[in-house]
mmCIF file of C-alpha atoms and ligand atoms in Angstrom:
data_model
loop_
_atom_site.group_PDB
_atom_site.id
_atom_site.type_symbol
_atom_site.label_atom_id
_atom_site.label_comp_id
_atom_site.label_asym_id
_atom_site.label_seq_id
_atom_site.Cartn_x
_atom_site.Cartn_y
_atom_site.Cartn_z
ATOM 1 C CA MET A 189 4.039 5.788 -16.479
ATOM 2 C CA LYS A 190 0.697 4.069 -15.839
ATOM 3 C CA THR A 191 0.428 0.493 -17.054
ATOM 4 C CA ILE A 192 -2.345 -0.564 -19.417
ATOM 5 C CA TYR A 193 -2.701 -3.652 -17.165
ATOM 6 C CA ASP A 194 -4.518 -1.308 -14.746
ATOM 7 C CA TYR A 195 -7.600 -1.526 -16.973
ATOM 8 C CA ASN A 196 -9.875 -4.522 -16.629
ATOM 9 C CA TYR A 197 -11.999 -5.422 -19.656
ATOM 10 C CA ALA A 198 -14.844 -3.003 -18.911
ATOM 11 C CA ASP A 199 -12.451 -0.169 -18.028
ATOM 12 C CA LEU A 200 -10.490 -0.742 -21.228
ATOM 13 C CA GLU A 201 -13.685 -0.376 -23.269
ATOM 14 C CA THR A 202 -14.419 2.914 -21.482
ATOM 15 C CA LEU A 203 -10.861 4.074 -22.107
ATOM 16 C CA PHE A 204 -11.051 3.266 -25.815
ATOM 17 C CA LEU A 205 -14.383 5.082 -26.156
ATOM 18 C CA SER A 206 -12.781 8.127 -24.527
ATOM 19 C CA LEU A 207 -10.003 7.910 -27.123
ATOM 20 C CA ASN A 208 -12.685 7.955 -29.854
ATOM 21 C CA GLN A 209 -12.121 4.312 -30.644
ATOM 22 C CA LYS A 210 -14.651 1.581 -31.252
ATOM 23 C CA LYS A 211 -15.294 -0.846 -28.414
ATOM 24 C CA PHE A 212 -14.060 -3.844 -30.406
ATOM 25 C CA ARG A 213 -10.593 -2.258 -30.532
ATOM 26 C CA ALA A 214 -10.458 -2.599 -26.760
ATOM 27 C CA ASP A 215 -11.352 -6.260 -27.194
ATOM 28 C CA GLN A 216 -8.478 -6.684 -29.652
ATOM 29 C CA CYS A 217 -6.063 -4.897 -27.340
ATOM 30 C CA PHE A 218 -7.178 -7.029 -24.355
ATOM 31 C CA GLN A 219 -6.542 -10.227 -26.289
ATOM 32 C CA TRP A 220 -3.116 -9.021 -27.425
ATOM 33 C CA LEU A 221 -2.257 -8.377 -23.810
ATOM 34 C CA TYR A 222 -3.547 -11.559 -22.216
ATOM 35 C CA ARG A 223 -3.887 -14.193 -24.954
ATOM 36 C CA LYS A 224 -0.840 -13.375 -27.076
ATOM 37 C CA ARG A 225 0.894 -11.748 -24.119
ATOM 38 C CA VAL A 226 2.781 -9.126 -26.119
ATOM 39 C CA SER A 227 5.317 -6.852 -24.448
ATOM 40 C CA SER A 228 4.824 -3.762 -26.626
ATOM 41 C CA PHE A 229 1.960 -1.927 -28.310
ATOM 42 C CA GLN A 230 3.860 -2.149 -31.627
ATOM 43 C CA GLU A 231 3.108 -5.874 -31.710
ATOM 44 C CA MET A 232 -0.659 -5.192 -31.796
ATOM 45 C CA THR A 233 -0.646 -5.339 -35.592
ATOM 46 C CA ASP A 234 -4.376 -4.946 -36.159
ATOM 47 C CA LEU A 235 -4.497 -1.582 -34.359
ATOM 48 C CA SER A 236 -3.838 1.592 -36.379
ATOM 49 C CA LYS A 237 -0.452 3.252 -36.213
ATOM 50 C CA ASP A 238 -2.003 6.352 -34.653
ATOM 51 C CA LEU A 239 -3.686 4.347 -31.939
ATOM 52 C CA ILE A 240 -0.470 2.445 -31.198
ATOM 53 C CA GLU A 241 1.324 5.782 -30.893
ATOM 54 C CA THR A 242 -1.326 7.208 -28.592
ATOM 55 C CA LEU A 243 -1.303 4.154 -26.364
ATOM 56 C CA SER A 244 2.511 4.097 -26.235
ATOM 57 C CA SER A 245 2.613 7.758 -25.247
ATOM 58 C CA LEU A 246 0.145 7.229 -22.401
ATOM 59 C CA TYR A 247 0.894 3.771 -21.050
ATOM 60 C CA CYS A 248 3.530 1.145 -20.572
ATOM 61 C CA ILE A 249 2.730 -2.568 -20.530
ATOM 62 C CA ASN A 250 5.133 -4.018 -17.994
ATOM 63 C CA PRO A 251 5.572 -1.729 -14.964
ATOM 64 C CA CYS A 252 8.162 -3.838 -13.180
ATOM 65 C CA GLU A 253 11.616 -5.266 -13.556
ATOM 66 C CA CYS A 254 12.806 -8.557 -12.083
ATOM 67 C CA VAL A 255 15.847 -7.765 -9.942
ATOM 68 C CA GLU A 256 16.352 -11.138 -8.292
ATOM 69 C CA LYS A 257 15.143 -14.679 -8.765
ATOM 70 C CA GLN A 258 15.726 -17.498 -6.272
ATOM 71 C CA VAL A 259 14.951 -21.103 -7.155
ATOM 72 C CA ALA A 260 14.631 -23.624 -4.324
ATOM 73 C CA LYS A 261 15.497 -27.319 -4.635
ATOM 74 C CA ASP A 262 11.805 -28.205 -4.915
ATOM 75 C CA GLY A 263 11.418 -25.739 -7.791
ATOM 76 C CA THR A 264 9.644 -23.052 -5.762
ATOM 77 C CA THR A 265 10.702 -19.805 -7.390
ATOM 78 C CA LYS A 266 10.735 -16.429 -5.751
ATOM 79 C CA TYR A 267 10.811 -13.278 -7.854
ATOM 80 C CA LEU A 268 11.799 -9.891 -6.515
ATOM 81 C CA PHE A 269 10.336 -7.139 -8.703
ATOM 82 C CA GLN A 270 11.167 -3.469 -8.683
ATOM 83 C CA LEU A 271 8.317 -1.109 -9.538
ATOM 84 C CA GLN A 272 8.693 2.217 -11.300
ATOM 85 C CA ASP A 273 8.965 4.191 -8.055
ATOM 86 C CA GLY A 274 11.709 1.851 -6.854
ATOM 87 C CA ALA A 275 9.441 -0.147 -4.510
ATOM 88 C CA LEU A 276 10.297 -3.842 -4.198
ATOM 89 C CA ILE A 277 7.685 -6.609 -4.175
ATOM 90 C CA GLU A 278 7.801 -10.395 -4.102
ATOM 91 C CA THR A 279 5.973 -13.067 -6.049
ATOM 92 C CA VAL A 280 6.310 -16.804 -5.476
ATOM 93 C CA LEU A 281 5.667 -19.642 -7.910
ATOM 94 C CA MET A 282 5.001 -23.068 -6.416
ATOM 95 C CA HIS A 283 4.716 -26.374 -8.249
ATOM 96 C CA TYR A 284 2.021 -28.776 -7.087
ATOM 97 C CA GLU A 285 0.689 -32.022 -8.537
ATOM 98 C CA PHE A 286 -2.400 -30.077 -9.590
ATOM 99 C CA GLY A 287 -0.376 -27.427 -11.404
ATOM 100 C CA GLU A 288 1.451 -24.143 -11.055
ATOM 101 C CA SER A 289 0.330 -21.876 -8.249
ATOM 102 C CA LEU A 290 1.312 -18.231 -8.001
ATOM 103 C CA CYS A 291 1.323 -16.165 -4.820
ATOM 104 C CA VAL A 292 1.042 -12.434 -5.511
ATOM 105 C CA THR A 293 1.647 -9.357 -3.417
ATOM 106 C CA SER A 294 -1.096 -6.762 -2.955
ATOM 107 C CA GLN A 295 0.661 -3.910 -1.112
ATOM 108 C CA VAL A 296 4.162 -2.509 -0.680
ATOM 109 C CA GLY A 297 4.668 -3.492 2.963
ATOM 110 C CA CYS A 298 1.785 -4.185 5.324
ATOM 111 C CA ASN A 299 0.188 -2.400 8.267
ATOM 112 C CA MET A 300 -1.549 -5.353 9.892
ATOM 113 C CA GLY A 301 1.432 -5.991 12.185
ATOM 114 C CA CYS A 302 1.000 -9.740 12.728
ATOM 115 C CA LYS A 303 3.689 -10.690 15.215
ATOM 116 C CA PHE A 304 5.030 -13.727 13.318
ATOM 117 C CA CYS A 305 5.100 -12.240 9.807
ATOM 118 C CA ALA A 306 8.085 -10.783 7.970
ATOM 119 C CA SER A 307 5.903 -8.447 5.879
ATOM 120 C CA GLY A 308 5.043 -6.259 8.823
ATOM 121 C CA LEU A 309 8.708 -5.568 9.493
ATOM 122 C CA LEU A 310 8.355 -2.870 6.856
ATOM 123 C CA LYS A 311 5.292 -0.644 7.207
ATOM 124 C CA LYS A 312 2.950 -0.169 4.281
ATOM 125 C CA GLN A 313 4.278 2.358 1.778
ATOM 126 C CA ARG A 314 1.368 2.166 -0.608
ATOM 127 C CA ASP A 315 -1.255 -0.035 -2.250
ATOM 128 C CA LEU A 316 -0.388 -1.777 -5.483
ATOM 129 C CA THR A 317 -2.465 -0.785 -8.480
ATOM 130 C CA SER A 318 -4.433 -3.603 -10.081
ATOM 131 C CA GLY A 319 -1.981 -3.465 -13.011
ATOM 132 C CA GLU A 320 0.968 -4.010 -10.717
ATOM 133 C CA MET A 321 -0.723 -7.179 -9.498
ATOM 134 C CA VAL A 322 -1.576 -8.238 -13.068
ATOM 135 C CA ALA A 323 2.071 -7.633 -14.031
ATOM 136 C CA GLN A 324 3.273 -10.191 -11.465
ATOM 137 C CA ILE A 325 1.221 -12.962 -13.014
ATOM 138 C CA MET A 326 1.986 -11.862 -16.595
ATOM 139 C CA TYR A 327 5.727 -11.819 -16.010
ATOM 140 C CA VAL A 328 5.738 -15.353 -14.624
ATOM 141 C CA GLN A 329 3.214 -16.655 -17.173
ATOM 142 C CA LYS A 330 5.381 -15.354 -20.014
ATOM 143 C CA GLU A 331 8.313 -17.320 -18.574
ATOM 144 C CA LEU A 332 6.141 -20.428 -18.249
ATOM 145 C CA ASP A 333 4.907 -20.010 -21.838
ATOM 146 C CA GLN A 334 8.363 -21.105 -22.939
ATOM 147 C CA GLU A 335 7.769 -24.462 -21.236
ATOM 148 C CA SER A 336 4.123 -24.587 -22.411
ATOM 149 C CA LYS A 337 2.984 -24.411 -18.781
ATOM 150 C CA ARG A 338 0.104 -22.434 -17.404
ATOM 151 C CA ILE A 339 -0.520 -20.867 -14.029
ATOM 152 C CA SER A 340 -3.571 -22.767 -12.819
ATOM 153 C CA ASN A 341 -3.965 -21.256 -9.358
ATOM 154 C CA LEU A 342 -3.616 -17.805 -7.951
ATOM 155 C CA VAL A 343 -3.400 -16.968 -4.270
ATOM 156 C CA ILE A 344 -3.334 -13.395 -3.011
ATOM 157 C CA MET A 345 -1.180 -14.294 -0.033
ATOM 158 C CA GLY A 346 1.992 -12.329 -0.657
ATOM 159 C CA THR A 347 2.848 -9.184 1.251
ATOM 160 C CA GLY A 348 -0.084 -6.955 2.096
ATOM 161 C CA GLU A 349 -3.676 -7.228 3.188
ATOM 162 C CA PRO A 350 -5.848 -7.609 0.063
ATOM 163 C CA PHE A 351 -8.974 -6.324 1.825
ATOM 164 C CA ASP A 352 -7.065 -3.148 2.734
ATOM 165 C CA ASN A 353 -6.711 -2.591 -1.050
ATOM 166 C CA TYR A 354 -10.154 -3.870 -1.917
ATOM 167 C CA GLU A 355 -11.073 -2.129 -5.190
ATOM 168 C CA ASN A 356 -7.719 -2.746 -6.875
ATOM 169 C CA VAL A 357 -7.702 -6.387 -5.820
ATOM 170 C CA MET A 358 -11.227 -6.912 -7.187
ATOM 171 C CA SER A 359 -10.319 -5.239 -10.476
ATOM 172 C CA PHE A 360 -7.180 -7.390 -10.713
ATOM 173 C CA CYS A 361 -9.214 -10.569 -10.168
ATOM 174 C CA LYS A 362 -11.654 -9.473 -12.882
ATOM 175 C CA THR A 363 -8.838 -9.139 -15.402
ATOM 176 C CA ILE A 364 -7.281 -12.492 -14.562
ATOM 177 C CA ASN A 365 -10.653 -14.242 -14.508
ATOM 178 C CA HIS A 366 -11.959 -12.729 -17.783
ATOM 179 C CA ASP A 367 -12.610 -15.341 -20.450
ATOM 180 C CA LYS A 368 -10.970 -13.224 -23.136
ATOM 181 C CA GLY A 369 -7.834 -12.962 -21.033
ATOM 182 C CA LEU A 370 -5.997 -15.527 -18.950
ATOM 183 C CA ALA A 371 -9.387 -17.047 -18.134
ATOM 184 C CA LEU A 372 -8.279 -18.324 -14.769
ATOM 185 C CA GLY A 373 -11.413 -19.773 -13.173
ATOM 186 C CA ALA A 374 -12.784 -17.866 -10.183
ATOM 187 C CA ARG A 375 -12.588 -21.032 -8.104
ATOM 188 C CA HIS A 376 -8.862 -21.103 -8.791
ATOM 189 C CA ILE A 377 -8.369 -17.663 -7.277
ATOM 190 C CA THR A 378 -7.993 -17.346 -3.489
ATOM 191 C CA ILE A 379 -8.090 -14.126 -1.521
ATOM 192 C CA SER A 380 -6.586 -14.366 1.953
ATOM 193 C CA THR A 381 -7.487 -11.875 4.670
ATOM 194 C CA CYS A 382 -6.465 -11.404 8.287
ATOM 195 C CA GLY A 383 -10.124 -10.621 9.013
ATOM 196 C CA LEU A 384 -11.260 -7.099 8.101
ATOM 197 C CA VAL A 385 -14.900 -7.676 8.957
ATOM 198 C CA PRO A 386 -16.471 -4.745 7.025
ATOM 199 C CA MET A 387 -14.684 -5.894 3.875
ATOM 200 C CA ILE A 388 -15.784 -9.502 4.404
ATOM 201 C CA GLU A 389 -19.343 -8.130 4.551
ATOM 202 C CA LYS A 390 -18.761 -6.217 1.329
ATOM 203 C CA PHE A 391 -17.187 -9.222 -0.376
ATOM 204 C CA SER A 392 -20.174 -11.393 0.632
ATOM 205 C CA LYS A 393 -22.489 -9.125 -1.286
ATOM 206 C CA GLU A 394 -20.437 -9.289 -4.514
ATOM 207 C CA HIS A 395 -21.479 -12.929 -4.980
ATOM 208 C CA VAL A 396 -18.277 -13.782 -6.799
ATOM 209 C CA GLN A 397 -16.860 -17.282 -6.821
ATOM 210 C CA TYR A 398 -13.326 -16.505 -5.658
ATOM 211 C CA ASN A 399 -12.224 -18.559 -2.663
ATOM 212 C CA LEU A 400 -11.967 -16.800 0.665
ATOM 213 C CA ALA A 401 -9.248 -17.791 3.118
ATOM 214 C CA ILE A 402 -9.048 -16.427 6.643
ATOM 215 C CA SER A 403 -5.801 -16.186 8.563
ATOM 216 C CA LEU A 404 -7.036 -17.385 11.928
ATOM 217 C CA HIS A 405 -3.885 -18.688 13.663
ATOM 218 C CA ALA A 406 -5.465 -18.739 17.126
ATOM 219 C CA PRO A 407 -8.747 -20.085 18.547
ATOM 220 C CA THR A 408 -9.246 -17.579 21.384
ATOM 221 C CA ASP A 409 -9.369 -13.794 21.540
ATOM 222 C CA GLU A 410 -6.645 -13.736 24.151
ATOM 223 C CA LEU A 411 -4.138 -15.552 21.991
ATOM 224 C CA ARG A 412 -5.258 -14.084 18.687
ATOM 225 C CA SER A 413 -4.965 -10.523 19.986
ATOM 226 C CA LYS A 414 -1.385 -11.267 21.002
ATOM 227 C CA LEU A 415 -0.484 -12.593 17.569
ATOM 228 C CA MET A 416 -2.655 -10.397 15.351
ATOM 229 C CA PRO A 417 -3.447 -6.810 16.392
ATOM 230 C CA ILE A 418 -6.411 -6.760 13.971
ATOM 231 C CA ASN A 419 -8.211 -8.960 16.499
ATOM 232 C CA HIS A 420 -8.572 -5.923 18.799
ATOM 233 C CA ALA A 421 -10.640 -4.187 16.128
ATOM 234 C CA TYR A 422 -12.595 -7.256 15.008
ATOM 235 C CA PRO A 423 -12.659 -9.929 17.732
ATOM 236 C CA LEU A 424 -13.481 -13.551 17.001
ATOM 237 C CA HIS A 425 -17.247 -13.436 17.549
ATOM 238 C CA GLN A 426 -17.583 -10.599 15.012
ATOM 239 C CA LEU A 427 -15.282 -12.347 12.559
ATOM 240 C CA MET A 428 -17.035 -15.693 12.850
ATOM 241 C CA ASP A 429 -20.497 -14.091 12.544
ATOM 242 C CA SER A 430 -19.478 -12.323 9.341
ATOM 243 C CA LEU A 431 -18.019 -15.569 7.965
ATOM 244 C CA ARG A 432 -21.160 -17.538 8.755
ATOM 245 C CA ARG A 433 -23.168 -14.904 6.895
ATOM 246 C CA TYR A 434 -20.734 -15.125 3.955
ATOM 247 C CA SER A 435 -21.090 -18.913 3.876
ATOM 248 C CA GLU A 436 -24.864 -18.758 3.987
ATOM 249 C CA GLU A 437 -25.176 -16.087 1.315
ATOM 250 C CA ASN A 438 -22.625 -17.583 -1.046
ATOM 251 C CA ASN A 439 -22.769 -21.287 -0.310
ATOM 252 C CA ARG A 440 -18.989 -21.428 -0.554
ATOM 253 C CA ARG A 441 -16.554 -23.389 1.544
ATOM 254 C CA LEU A 442 -14.170 -21.297 3.634
ATOM 255 C CA THR A 443 -10.531 -21.976 4.330
ATOM 256 C CA PHE A 444 -9.044 -21.187 7.719
ATOM 257 C CA GLU A 445 -5.290 -20.810 7.731
ATOM 258 C CA TYR A 446 -3.599 -21.814 10.943
ATOM 259 C CA ILE A 447 0.182 -21.555 11.270
ATOM 260 C CA LEU A 448 1.449 -23.987 13.883
ATOM 261 C CA LEU A 449 3.809 -22.080 16.191
ATOM 262 C CA LYS A 450 5.770 -24.233 18.596
ATOM 263 C CA GLY A 451 4.467 -23.955 22.162
ATOM 264 C CA VAL A 452 2.188 -21.037 21.254
ATOM 265 C CA ASN A 453 -0.931 -22.363 19.525
ATOM 266 C CA ASP A 454 -0.225 -26.074 19.007
ATOM 267 C CA SER A 455 -1.434 -27.689 22.262
ATOM 268 C CA ASP A 456 -4.250 -30.224 22.639
ATOM 269 C CA GLU A 457 -6.284 -27.531 24.322
ATOM 270 C CA ASN A 458 -5.755 -25.164 21.373
ATOM 271 C CA GLU A 459 -6.875 -27.947 19.033
ATOM 272 C CA ARG A 460 -10.102 -28.503 21.017
ATOM 273 C CA GLN A 461 -10.799 -24.773 21.126
ATOM 274 C CA LEU A 462 -10.252 -24.567 17.376
ATOM 275 C CA ALA A 463 -12.502 -27.547 16.707
ATOM 276 C CA ASN A 464 -15.261 -25.989 18.849
ATOM 277 C CA LEU A 465 -14.961 -22.711 16.979
ATOM 278 C CA ILE A 466 -15.243 -24.213 13.508
ATOM 279 C CA ARG A 467 -17.247 -27.427 13.801
ATOM 280 C CA GLY A 468 -20.433 -27.301 11.793
ATOM 281 C CA MET A 469 -19.241 -24.603 9.420
ATOM 282 C CA ASN A 470 -18.721 -25.245 5.731
ATOM 283 C CA ALA A 471 -14.982 -24.850 6.141
ATOM 284 C CA TYR A 472 -11.678 -26.605 6.497
ATOM 285 C CA VAL A 473 -8.473 -25.763 8.286
ATOM 286 C CA ASN A 474 -5.220 -25.491 6.403
ATOM 287 C CA LEU A 475 -2.438 -26.209 8.882
ATOM 288 C CA ILE A 476 0.643 -24.337 7.717
ATOM 289 C CA PRO A 477 4.207 -25.013 8.803
ATOM 290 C CA TYR A 478 5.781 -21.776 9.980
ATOM 291 C CA ASN A 479 8.642 -20.303 7.985
ATOM 292 C CA GLN A 480 10.835 -18.947 10.743
ATOM 293 C CA VAL A 481 11.545 -15.224 10.684
ATOM 294 C CA ASP A 482 14.706 -14.454 12.663
ATOM 295 C CA GLU A 483 13.455 -11.116 13.982
ATOM 296 C CA HIS A 484 10.353 -12.597 15.645
ATOM 297 C CA GLY A 485 11.660 -15.588 17.606
ATOM 298 C CA TYR A 486 8.702 -17.931 16.959
ATOM 299 C CA LYS A 487 9.611 -21.505 16.135
ATOM 300 C CA THR A 488 8.195 -24.006 13.681
ATOM 301 C CA CYS A 489 6.208 -26.720 15.419
ATOM 302 C CA ASP A 490 7.735 -30.178 14.910
ATOM 303 C CA ALA A 491 6.263 -32.608 12.397
ATOM 304 C CA LYS A 492 5.007 -35.036 15.042
ATOM 305 C CA THR A 493 3.040 -32.360 16.911
ATOM 306 C CA ALA A 494 1.651 -31.059 13.610
ATOM 307 C CA LEU A 495 0.440 -34.513 12.616
ATOM 308 C CA HIS A 496 -1.094 -35.056 16.060
ATOM 309 C CA PHE A 497 -2.894 -31.681 15.853
ATOM 310 C CA TYR A 498 -4.198 -32.642 12.418
ATOM 311 C CA ASP A 499 -5.385 -36.093 13.565
ATOM 312 C CA CYS A 500 -7.210 -34.659 16.567
ATOM 313 C CA LEU A 501 -8.964 -32.038 14.453
ATOM 314 C CA MET A 502 -10.182 -34.683 12.033
ATOM 315 C CA LYS A 503 -11.359 -36.851 14.960
ATOM 316 C CA ASN A 504 -13.177 -33.813 16.289
ATOM 317 C CA LYS A 505 -15.031 -33.552 12.981
ATOM 318 C CA VAL A 506 -13.162 -30.607 11.489
ATOM 319 C CA LYS A 507 -11.740 -31.134 8.023
ATOM 320 C CA ALA A 508 -8.093 -30.205 7.792
ATOM 321 C CA THR A 509 -5.080 -30.378 5.530
ATOM 322 C CA LEU A 510 -1.469 -30.340 6.603
ATOM 323 C CA ARG A 511 0.418 -28.268 4.078
ATOM 324 C CA ALA A 512 3.897 -29.345 3.016
ATOM 325 C CA LYS A 513 6.644 -26.795 3.308
ATOM 326 C CA HIS A 514 7.759 -25.092 0.135
ATOM 327 C CA GLY A 515 10.929 -23.238 -0.652
ATOM 328 C CA ASP A 516 12.487 -23.901 2.711
ATOM 329 C CA ASP A 517 15.984 -23.208 1.449
ATOM 330 C CA ILE A 518 15.151 -19.768 0.012
ATOM 331 C CA ASP A 519 13.660 -16.704 1.698
ATOM 332 C CA ALA A 520 10.158 -17.961 1.025
ATOM 333 C CA ALA A 521 8.211 -16.476 3.934
ATOM 334 C CA CYS A 522 6.112 -13.427 3.060
ATOM 335 C CA GLY A 523 8.332 -10.406 2.906
ATOM 336 C CA GLN A 524 11.578 -12.158 3.785
ATOM 337 C CA LEU A 525 13.434 -11.557 0.545
ATOM 338 C CA ARG A 526 12.253 -7.994 0.313
ATOM 339 C CA ALA A 527 13.045 -7.205 3.952
ATOM 340 C CA LYS A 528 16.570 -8.456 3.382
ATOM 341 C CA HIS A 529 17.004 -6.238 0.322
ATOM 342 C CA GLU A 530 15.650 -3.097 1.957
ATOM 343 C CA ARG A 531 18.017 -3.530 4.875
ATOM 344 C CA GLY A 532 20.878 -4.180 2.459
HETATM 345 N N1 SAH B 253 -2.795 -10.290 4.809
HETATM 346 C C1 SAH B 253 -3.358 -11.491 4.282
HETATM 347 C C2 SAH B 253 -2.583 -12.117 3.150
HETATM 348 C C3 SAH B 253 -1.099 -12.154 3.253
HETATM 349 S S1 SAH B 253 -0.381 -13.270 4.420
HETATM 350 C C4 SAH B 253 -3.623 -12.483 5.378
HETATM 351 O O1 SAH B 253 -3.314 -12.192 6.523
HETATM 352 O O2 SAH B 253 -4.205 -13.521 5.126
HETATM 353 C C5 SAH B 253 -0.693 -14.857 3.766
HETATM 354 C C6 SAH B 253 -0.651 -15.977 4.797
HETATM 355 O O3 SAH B 253 0.709 -16.274 5.175
HETATM 356 C C7 SAH B 253 -1.368 -15.631 6.064
HETATM 357 O O4 SAH B 253 -2.112 -16.712 6.529
HETATM 358 C C8 SAH B 253 -0.226 -15.306 6.993
HETATM 359 O O5 SAH B 253 -0.615 -15.369 8.309
HETATM 360 C C9 SAH B 253 0.793 -16.344 6.582
HETATM 361 N N2 SAH B 253 2.164 -16.099 7.006
HETATM 362 C C10 SAH B 253 2.746 -14.931 7.312
HETATM 363 N N3 SAH B 253 4.020 -15.111 7.700
HETATM 364 C C11 SAH B 253 4.253 -16.432 7.622
HETATM 365 C C12 SAH B 253 5.387 -17.237 7.900
HETATM 366 N N4 SAH B 253 6.526 -16.706 8.313
HETATM 367 N N5 SAH B 253 5.271 -18.585 7.746
HETATM 368 C C13 SAH B 253 4.113 -19.124 7.290
HETATM 369 N N6 SAH B 253 3.018 -18.401 7.009
HETATM 370 C C14 SAH B 253 3.072 -17.075 7.182
#
């Protein structure tokens, strides 16, 4: 059954008009869903009985069931959800000083085939609907409501390539960002892409304030093509050109994600190449410790090398952050928990 979470505010108004309802009823319904966070249509007490019946016969609210929850020592929590067709997806909640950050999944599996990533171990089965993405945040937010906590940051960095599911991801962001709903500020929403250039071009023209993060992971075509097959389709000069255009048109700072892989992309030479690629752009590099994935054989770069890489970048006039590791003691890498389940 389709979830009502699939409808962003504008779509819900259109739906209600098609059901011969006034627009303001859609507004009421939206607020029941996202402000009061009800779990059934019956709780929407200012809607007529008939309307509640109609909605219940056409839609569900929550389209997923939590089948496993792992909590790491640092509080990082990983949820494994089962969707109505049996597909399994992961969502991760991380606690930071600045608040609660949720990492959501955008596809069942992924076709990008990055050589270090657990997600690609299972090919893409399908895109998630926008409602299935909304459901991930609503499930966790409802749990946090009991502790009077609020998700303050959303990153679309779970399994899947968000720009390979562009329309649904944009609709999802609209719902989460809407001021009558969760009202999560656009600048607190980050979309991460492996670099689908045509979609970056499209995103540039939307002039929305969501943050854009690029999974770079290598400073040369030779190395990047080895790690990320997408680089064959959209090599670095095309990617960087499209990002410069995005920056100019939107006046937004970009994030480059760079996983440090021991002996692969963490040398002094790699650092200089990276600095030369990025210097002068309105951007910073987020250096990410690698969560080892047994099947791939890449190793996490040691802390000393990571710090040295970071220092050199800063000296070379590229802003960088060195991200702390989260959820090390659980299957926190993208797709790890799910891959384990699917293999049994
Ligand atoms: N497809 C999108 C979003 C999902 S991946 C993208 O490529 O950006 C989110 C981020 O996690 C990416 O930067 C990805 O390269 C990184 N990642 C994947 N596997 C990882 C692992 N095992 N350890 C650390 N980061 C990983």
